[in-house]
Amino acid sequence: MAVPPESAAKAAAPQASGEPALRKEHTRRDHVVIRFAGDSGDGMQLAGMQFTTESALAGNDIATLPDFPAEIRAPAGTLAGVSGFQLNFSSSEIFTSGDEPEVMVAMNPAALKANLGDLAPNAVIIVDKEAFTESNLKRAGYESNPLTDGSLEKFQVFQVEVSRLTTLALHGMGLNNRAAFRCRNLFVLGMVSWLYQRPIESTIAWLEGRFKKNPELFEANSRALKAGFNFGETTEMFASSYEIAPAKIQPGRYRNITGNSATALGFLAAAVKSGRPLFLGSYPITPASDVLHELSTFKNFPVYTFQAEDEIAGVSSAVGAAFGGAIAITTTSGPGMNLKAEAVGLAVKTELPLIITDIQRAGPSTGMPTKPEQADLLMAMYGRHGESPLPIIAAATPSDCFDCAYEAVRIALKYMTPVVLLTDGQLANSSEPWVLPDPDKLPEIKVELRTDPKGFMPYIRDEETLSRPWAVPGTPGLEHRIGGLSSENLTGNISYSPANNELMVRTRSRKIAGVTREIPATQVFGDQGGGDLAILAWGSTYGSVREAVKQARDHGQSVSHVHLRYLNPLPADLGDTLRRFKKVMVVEMNLGQLIKMIRADYLIDAFGFNKVQGRPFKVSEIVNRINCALEG
Amino acid sequence: MATALTRKDFVSDQEVRWCPGCGDYAILAAVQKAMPEFGIPRENIVFISGIGCSSRFPYYMDTYGFHTIHGRAPAIATGLKVTRPDLDVWVVTGDGDGLSIGGNHLIHVLRRNVDLRILLFNNKIYGLTKGQYSPTSEIGKVTKSTPLGSIDYPFNPIKVALGAHAAFVARSIDVEQKHLGEMLKRSHDHRGAAFLEILQNCNIFNDGAFNDLSDKTIKADHQLVLEHGKPLVFGKNRDKGIRMNGMRPEVVAIGNGLSVDDLVVHDEKNLSLAFMLANFEPPMPTPIGVFYAEERPTYDALINKQLADAKAKQGPGDLRKLLNRGDVWDVN
Ligand SMILES: Cc1ncc(C[n+]2csc(CCOP(=O)(O)OP(=O)(O)O)c2C)c(N)n1
Ligand code: SF4
Ligand SMILES: [Mg+2]
């Protein structure tokens, strides 16, 4: 939450370090929400990401939210081409990337215009003054220059000649204007790094790696970075820098991680743990492609990645790999999810382990490809023909994607079933610090390939889990045929017997229902024994809901939060848990999907709070809704 | 398995349920007969099919088998073969399965050259759904769904395969057991995607579609048997052949000053010739045999080589090391 500038305590002494004492004032803040905004080509994602790393290394808790257009390069200077990166960094635990930026860097008029409405009152705006040319103003749809027409009165505006100063810093290197222009983001990063007293060494090291083959560009970028830093130090413009003390967080080794990276690593870890090769069959689609990209770099583990001709081939190839004994994954987003349905049904029917990852985006149809939504839940539940149940797991935060991907594999193998893993575009690209897991302490994943021909039948079942044996081609004596046609219990031979069909349908359904034994007791954040209001949520709404509930509880309201990881089957104790509350509100980025399941399963008269703007819930929106709910 | 296998070892215990007289029986018999000659243990053989009468095939083979979904067998087989290069993977598909709903997967599997044997049973009809026209049905085909005759131009499977740059392309006929056996062997011996079109009679919905090629009394005048290095001769009395007239192939009678030496000699390695022969449709004789065979690195071998190279270069995967990669920091 935005801390009003008045409440910021002044720190007496500059940061202890070997450096000479800073001349300038040094103000302590609890946390800051900053947004870097510019044209798609201005390198704002990169500046944001590096600033995130600097802040993480400084010990802050962090949460990020990149926001980029679907177009790769919309016409320069237009609103459609604005790309943003928001970071909340804090000296205490945080759950979201922040409702309203208190600081914004705007590299051109379009970036200013597109983001102004989101800013906190009295926010700091740093602009590249020189980018506010007549033609740029026109492209952004400004009639007059906001830097001079008084329309930014409510904000603290700092006009910096970023372009000129960057060019100056590169003087004598003989770079052309275009190359110099492209270093502006590093200048800005340097300036902001000074403003928040972030050491820039990690960025310099990073630049070194990135431009290993181009020492000239390394030189240019690091010069721009240092010039920005020194500019902050010397300019009259900034009277003070800020200090955000390290957060008290759980001890351990950390790295900053996005949801997509965590998903890829979770799959990899599960494969390593199971001792089986990993196979990913996938077709590129935003925002899922990065999982394909990342897994493609782990070939030595071994990891097979197959960029298929379409999503159908992506999932089908994974079904084939599962038949052969690999940890089989497919990744996609909504439109691809539709295409995969029939092949997933085949995996349900033939009881093969497979993980279908849906990194949800705003739909229907192409919708808003780079924006998150949670409207694929009922498709994951019911979007196949016939009785086709499968477990569904949803990740709550970027780092939780690791645990959920891992768990999805574990359950798929233990129950010989396809599993749907749901994340979304927000989790995919946003990041947070992650305590590195100890590979030795990850839950066990046991794979027992069937080898004994004695008594083997394709659909003979484990007594507890009801899972069938994984009997892979190449095993002597186990030759058998499976397929999509209704099959006889045990033998798997084609069978059209009505009673047998019902037996098999019910058995598969019981098998999936039995996955509840994997689900730990439901955790209630707040009043375990019940109270006035429970908020039930799933997926990426976690941060906003948790922060809102915390705030409400700090105000003495009886509000609790239940967050679901397992969406099918639902936890066995969920109905009883929810019944202990007078009211149940289901918060979702759709028009009400989980709520339908809750009402149908438990006959609980829950009500929904929904948003489908391709943007996460703001904490304040949920706080307001809580107030209404408790009044009404 | 130490002892040599026989045809019987490949016969499963399932009752075969094709219509009596269906050409699929002959193909099944040829495959079961050919299998023991390949000397591959049964457990290493997998048949993967889509949906259609033809795609019931795996149930009747006592090997590993997977009867999947309509059109997707090539993709499923790709996932299996890539991760299990040790297996001998066969795909069975139909003209609808492989060229209509699954056309996309078929061209891509051929282009990638995944080491699979792909048997396309072409009966020029949808058998299983009871007789609609298919993408290989001749124009004007009257079926239940085209009472006034079909109006879309058919695919020629051989041309589709060549167009997709398949590395091995061949054609045979259900009733030509000896030829079919040879073609199965050639397909089997080829490393890479081997595409074998098998002309198959559906005696229920499209009976006699290949009569010219199977009727013993006339077939010799309609079949052009392709043999590498041999001149293109055909006819009951082997008195006809194919000659180039400038850029155009033509049928000529041998004799009257024309000898075998004037005819085109078949060359499996000549892609242009393969395209030309693929274009032969009546009244030209219908070629059967190997149109084209080229050795080209296979997709599954290449991907496994990339994995092996990565391992040699980076060492075996180390999860702990990977997790600790990049910017990490310690909180005490
Ligand atoms: C997704 C889907 N669409 C349609 C069908 C119905 N269908 C089954 S087989 C078939 C056509 C099969 O024709 P072909 O591949 O030529 O096989 P044949 O029966 O002639 O051997 C169709 C349309 C299906 N099973 N699945
Ligand atoms: S319908 Fe035709 S293709 Fe199918 S089994 Fe009968 S004869 Fe064979
Ligand atoms: Mg057919």
PDB file of C-alpha atoms in Angstrom, chain A residues 268 271 277-280 295-305, chain B residues 303 307:
ATOM      1  CA  LEU A 268      12.423 -30.509 -14.478  1.00  0.00           C
ATOM      2  CA  ALA A 271      11.536 -35.493 -13.860  1.00  0.00           C
ATOM      3  CA  PRO A 277      13.315 -38.238 -19.138  1.00  0.00           C
ATOM      4  CA  LEU A 278      11.153 -35.161 -19.591  1.00  0.00           C
ATOM      5  CA  PHE A 279       9.266 -34.583 -22.829  1.00  0.00           C
ATOM      6  CA  LEU A 280       7.539 -31.318 -23.686  1.00  0.00           C
ATOM      7  CA  LEU A 295      12.964 -26.187 -20.957  1.00  0.00           C
ATOM      8  CA  SER A 296      14.789 -26.137 -24.308  1.00  0.00           C
ATOM      9  CA  THR A 297      17.937 -25.097 -22.459  1.00  0.00           C
ATOM     10  CA  PHE A 298      17.932 -28.167 -20.178  1.00  0.00           C
ATOM     11  CA  LYS A 299      18.686 -30.741 -22.861  1.00  0.00           C
ATOM     12  CA  ASN A 300      21.518 -32.367 -20.918  1.00  0.00           C
ATOM     13  CA  PHE A 301      19.185 -33.571 -18.117  1.00  0.00           C
ATOM     14  CA  PRO A 302      17.776 -35.038 -20.498  1.00  0.00           C
ATOM     15  CA  VAL A 303      14.869 -32.871 -21.593  1.00  0.00           C
ATOM     16  CA  TYR A 304      13.201 -33.366 -24.957  1.00  0.00           C
ATOM     17  CA  THR A 305      11.380 -30.336 -26.303  1.00  0.00           C
TER      18      THR A 305
ATOM     19  CA  ILE B 303      17.223 -34.625 -31.319  1.00  0.00           C
ATOM     20  CA  LEU B 307      20.793 -34.205 -26.060  1.00  0.00           C
TER      21      LEU B 307
END
